[in-house]
C-alpha positions as semicolon CSV with decimal commas, in nm:
position;residue;x (nm);y (nm);z (nm)
1;M;-2,866;-1,210;-15,343
2;S;-2,519;-1,091;-15,405
3;R;-2,231;-1,119;-15,156
4;P;-2,184;-0,738;-15,127
5;L;-2,564;-0,702;-15,041
6;R;-2,543;-0,981;-14,789
7;L;-2,261;-0,811;-14,616
8;I;-2,425;-0,479;-14,607
9;I;-2,735;-0,647;-14,439
10;F;-2,514;-0,843;-14,205
11;A;-2,337;-0,513;-14,091
12;G;-2,671;-0,342;-14,051
13;I;-2,803;-0,621;-13,821
14;V;-2,482;-0,608;-13,614
15;L;-2,503;-0,238;-13,573
16;V;-2,858;-0,256;-13,463
17;L;-2,767;-0,525;-13,211
18;F;-2,475;-0,323;-13,092
19;Y;-2,696;-0,020;-13,006
20;F;-2,957;-0,237;-12,858
21;V;-2,706;-0,416;-12,618
22;K;-2,540;-0,080;-12,547
23;D;-2,865;0,081;-12,454
24;T;-2,966;-0,226;-12,249
25;L;-2,649;-0,273;-12,046
26;F;-2,470;0,057;-12,040
27;N;-2,758;0,316;-12,023
28;D;-2,726;0,532;-11,720
29;D;-3,099;0,472;-11,652
30;N;-3,030;0,113;-11,566
31;Y;-2,826;0,244;-11,270
32;I;-2,989;0,564;-11,173
33;K;-3,345;0,452;-11,166
34;P;-3,275;0,158;-10,913
35;L;-3,077;0,417;-10,710
36;L;-3,358;0,659;-10,684
37;Q;-3,594;0,399;-10,611
38;E;-3,377;0,296;-10,319
39;R;-3,377;0,650;-10,192
40;Q;-3,773;0,672;-10,220
41;N;-3,790;0,341;-10,045
42;K;-3,585;0,470;-9,760
43;E;-3,791;0,779;-9,713
44;L;-4,118;0,569;-9,704
45;S;-3,949;0,360;-9,432
46;F;-3,842;0,666;-9,237
47;R;-4,210;0,778;-9,242
48;S;-4,338;0,462;-9,103
49;R;-4,383;0,408;-8,724
50;E;-4,214;0,068;-8,732
51;N;-3,899;0,156;-8,908
52;S;-3,826;0,532;-8,858
53;P;-3,509;0,635;-8,650
54;F;-3,695;0,958;-8,558
55;T;-3,870;1,035;-8,228
56;E;-4,247;1,057;-8,274
57;D;-4,214;1,443;-8,305
58;G;-3,923;1,410;-8,557
59;R;-4,112;1,161;-8,760
60;R;-4,409;1,384;-8,779
61;A;-4,186;1,669;-8,890
62;F;-3,993;1,478;-9,141
63;K;-3,980;1,644;-9,478
64;G;-3,753;1,400;-9,666
65;L;-3,377;1,347;-9,718
66;T;-3,157;1,534;-9,951
67;Y;-2,890;1,387;-10,182
68;Y;-2,641;1,486;-10,420
69;E;-2,721;1,417;-10,791
70;P;-2,619;1,062;-10,895
71;N;-2,264;1,086;-11,039
72;L;-2,109;0,773;-11,194
73;A;-1,759;0,939;-11,126
74;Y;-1,814;0,841;-10,757
75;R;-1,896;0,473;-10,843
76;V;-1,537;0,340;-10,837
77;K;-1,375;0,012;-10,887
78;A;-1,105;-0,038;-10,603
79;Q;-0,836;-0,298;-10,562
80;L;-0,914;-0,521;-10,277
81;Q;-0,632;-0,654;-10,052
82;A;-0,711;-0,888;-9,778
83;I;-0,540;-0,804;-9,445
84;P;-0,311;-1,105;-9,364
85;K;-0,382;-1,100;-8,998
86;Q;-0,760;-1,009;-8,974
87;D;-0,785;-0,893;-8,629
88;T;-1,089;-0,760;-8,414
89;V;-1,069;-0,403;-8,335
90;Q;-1,270;-0,206;-8,082
91;M;-1,441;0,074;-8,296
92;K;-1,524;0,392;-8,103
93;M;-1,893;0,483;-8,079
94;N;-2,009;0,834;-8,060
95;N;-2,111;0,797;-7,685
96;G;-1,762;0,696;-7,582
97;T;-1,815;0,334;-7,587
98;S;-1,683;0,081;-7,826
99;E;-1,790;-0,227;-8,026
100;P;-1,590;-0,499;-8,198
101;Y;-1,540;-0,508;-8,573
102;L;-1,310;-0,733;-8,787
103;R;-1,065;-0,550;-8,984
104;Y;-1,117;-0,745;-9,315
105;A;-0,947;-0,581;-9,608
106;T;-0,811;-0,254;-9,767
107;A;-0,946;-0,096;-10,084
108;T;-0,725;0,128;-10,293
109;F;-0,870;0,355;-10,569
110;E;-0,847;0,714;-10,706
111;L;-1,084;1,013;-10,650
112;E;-1,025;1,338;-10,802
113;G;-0,694;1,214;-10,957
114;Q;-0,572;1,125;-10,616
115;P;-0,480;0,789;-10,458
116;Q;-0,714;0,689;-10,175
117;R;-0,735;0,394;-9,927
118;L;-1,007;0,277;-9,705
119;T;-1,029;-0,006;-9,452
120;L;-1,325;-0,237;-9,481
121;F;-1,472;-0,405;-9,181
122;K;-1,692;-0,707;-9,115
123;R;-1,973;-0,669;-8,848
124;L;-1,953;-0,913;-8,571
125;S;-2,311;-0,879;-8,484
126;G;-2,441;-1,160;-8,724
127;E;-2,608;-0,909;-8,942
128;K;-2,538;-0,857;-9,311
129;Q;-2,246;-1,099;-9,329
130;E;-2,253;-1,073;-9,712
131;E;-2,157;-0,711;-9,687
132;L;-1,852;-0,514;-9,572
133;F;-1,894;-0,209;-9,353
134;V;-1,702;0,109;-9,461
135;P;-1,722;0,409;-9,236
136;F;-1,552;0,720;-9,376
137;T;-1,529;1,083;-9,349
138;D;-1,441;1,339;-9,620
139;K;-1,404;1,718;-9,673
140;T;-1,796;1,768;-9,710
141;N;-1,845;1,659;-9,349
142;G;-1,975;1,940;-9,132
143;F;-2,061;2,147;-9,430
144;E;-2,299;1,952;-9,678
145;T;-2,299;1,610;-9,508
146;Y;-2,323;1,489;-9,156
147;G;-2,028;1,607;-8,944
148;G;-1,958;1,266;-8,785
149;G;-1,892;1,100;-9,124
150;R;-2,096;0,862;-9,350
151;F;-2,116;0,484;-9,416
152;L;-2,104;0,244;-9,715
153;D;-2,230;-0,122;-9,725
154;V;-2,033;-0,308;-9,983
155;A;-2,117;-0,650;-10,145
156;Y;-1,816;-0,879;-10,167
157;R;-1,688;-1,235;-10,255
158;E;-1,429;-1,397;-10,037
159;D;-1,198;-1,453;-10,340
160;A;-1,251;-1,114;-10,490
161;K;-0,943;-0,900;-10,599
162;T;-1,159;-0,599;-10,683
163;I;-1,462;-0,437;-10,527
164;Q;-1,705;-0,152;-10,609
165;L;-1,731;0,154;-10,392
166;D;-2,050;0,333;-10,470
167;F;-2,030;0,664;-10,294
168;N;-2,377;0,757;-10,449
169;R;-2,508;0,521;-10,184
170;A;-2,331;0,676;-9,889
171;Y;-2,551;0,724;-9,600
172;S;-2,571;0,905;-9,277
173;P;-2,579;0,704;-8,939
174;Y;-2,902;0,706;-8,739
175;C;-2,746;0,937;-8,490
176;N;-2,780;1,215;-8,750
177;Y;-3,155;1,195;-8,705
178;N;-3,187;1,112;-8,341
179;P;-2,930;1,169;-8,066
180;D;-3,042;0,865;-7,880
181;Y;-2,872;0,631;-8,129
182;V;-2,522;0,519;-8,070
183;C;-2,312;0,512;-8,397
184;P;-1,952;0,416;-8,513
185;V;-1,708;0,679;-8,545
186;P;-1,498;0,629;-8,869
187;P;-1,134;0,547;-8,773
188;Q;-0,857;0,777;-8,845
189;D;-0,737;0,567;-9,139
190;N;-1,063;0,612;-9,305
191;R;-1,031;0,988;-9,334
192;L;-1,039;1,093;-9,704
193;A;-0,843;1,396;-9,775
194;V;-1,079;1,488;-10,056
195;A;-1,452;1,607;-10,080
196;V;-1,683;1,320;-10,184
197;P;-2,002;1,523;-10,305
198;A;-2,205;1,206;-10,375
199;G;-2,479;1,015;-10,149
200;E;-2,682;1,153;-9,879
201;K;-2,642;1,503;-9,754
202;T;-2,692;1,609;-9,391
203;Y;-3,054;1,610;-9,269
204;E;-3,190;1,966;-9,257
205;G;-3,391;1,886;-8,935
206;A;-3,090;1,728;-8,765
207;H;-3,052;1,789;-8,393
């Protein structure tokens, strides 16, 4: 086999492998399908007697949650900066009480071409210690999303310099579905000045 022919065959194989890897690793379906499955699982959980946040009447009337269409523009990489003096703060609850959370780090990123900043907290309840808690508000609250703000749970590593904020996974607190629940109120420094049309919308049957 001549050298030019071998080079052509080799280039063809490389091209095929490139498109295979591209489709496998970078295909939007690899991100969107698991996201849609998560949403479906949440609805199934809400319909069950054991895990539903609704009252019995609310559970029977539950018709499903509504979401924005998945948008990769709202899956952002943020610079993570640990807070030098990680202090425990009393986060306000919607019923006037407060609960302790650890101010762990700040995340800086861009949305809509504008710089943004959020404070990330650690829960002190002993639950989900592998995740950081991000309560936030944005310009959709009270219109298309729950007026009290929404939450993110973000995986992290202790030595990480960056973190991924996936607003497609932003969710409403349980007090959006049932007024008997007590929920954190996003602190003032987590009030974004832009709309974030991603994640869960307000529940149509909300009280």
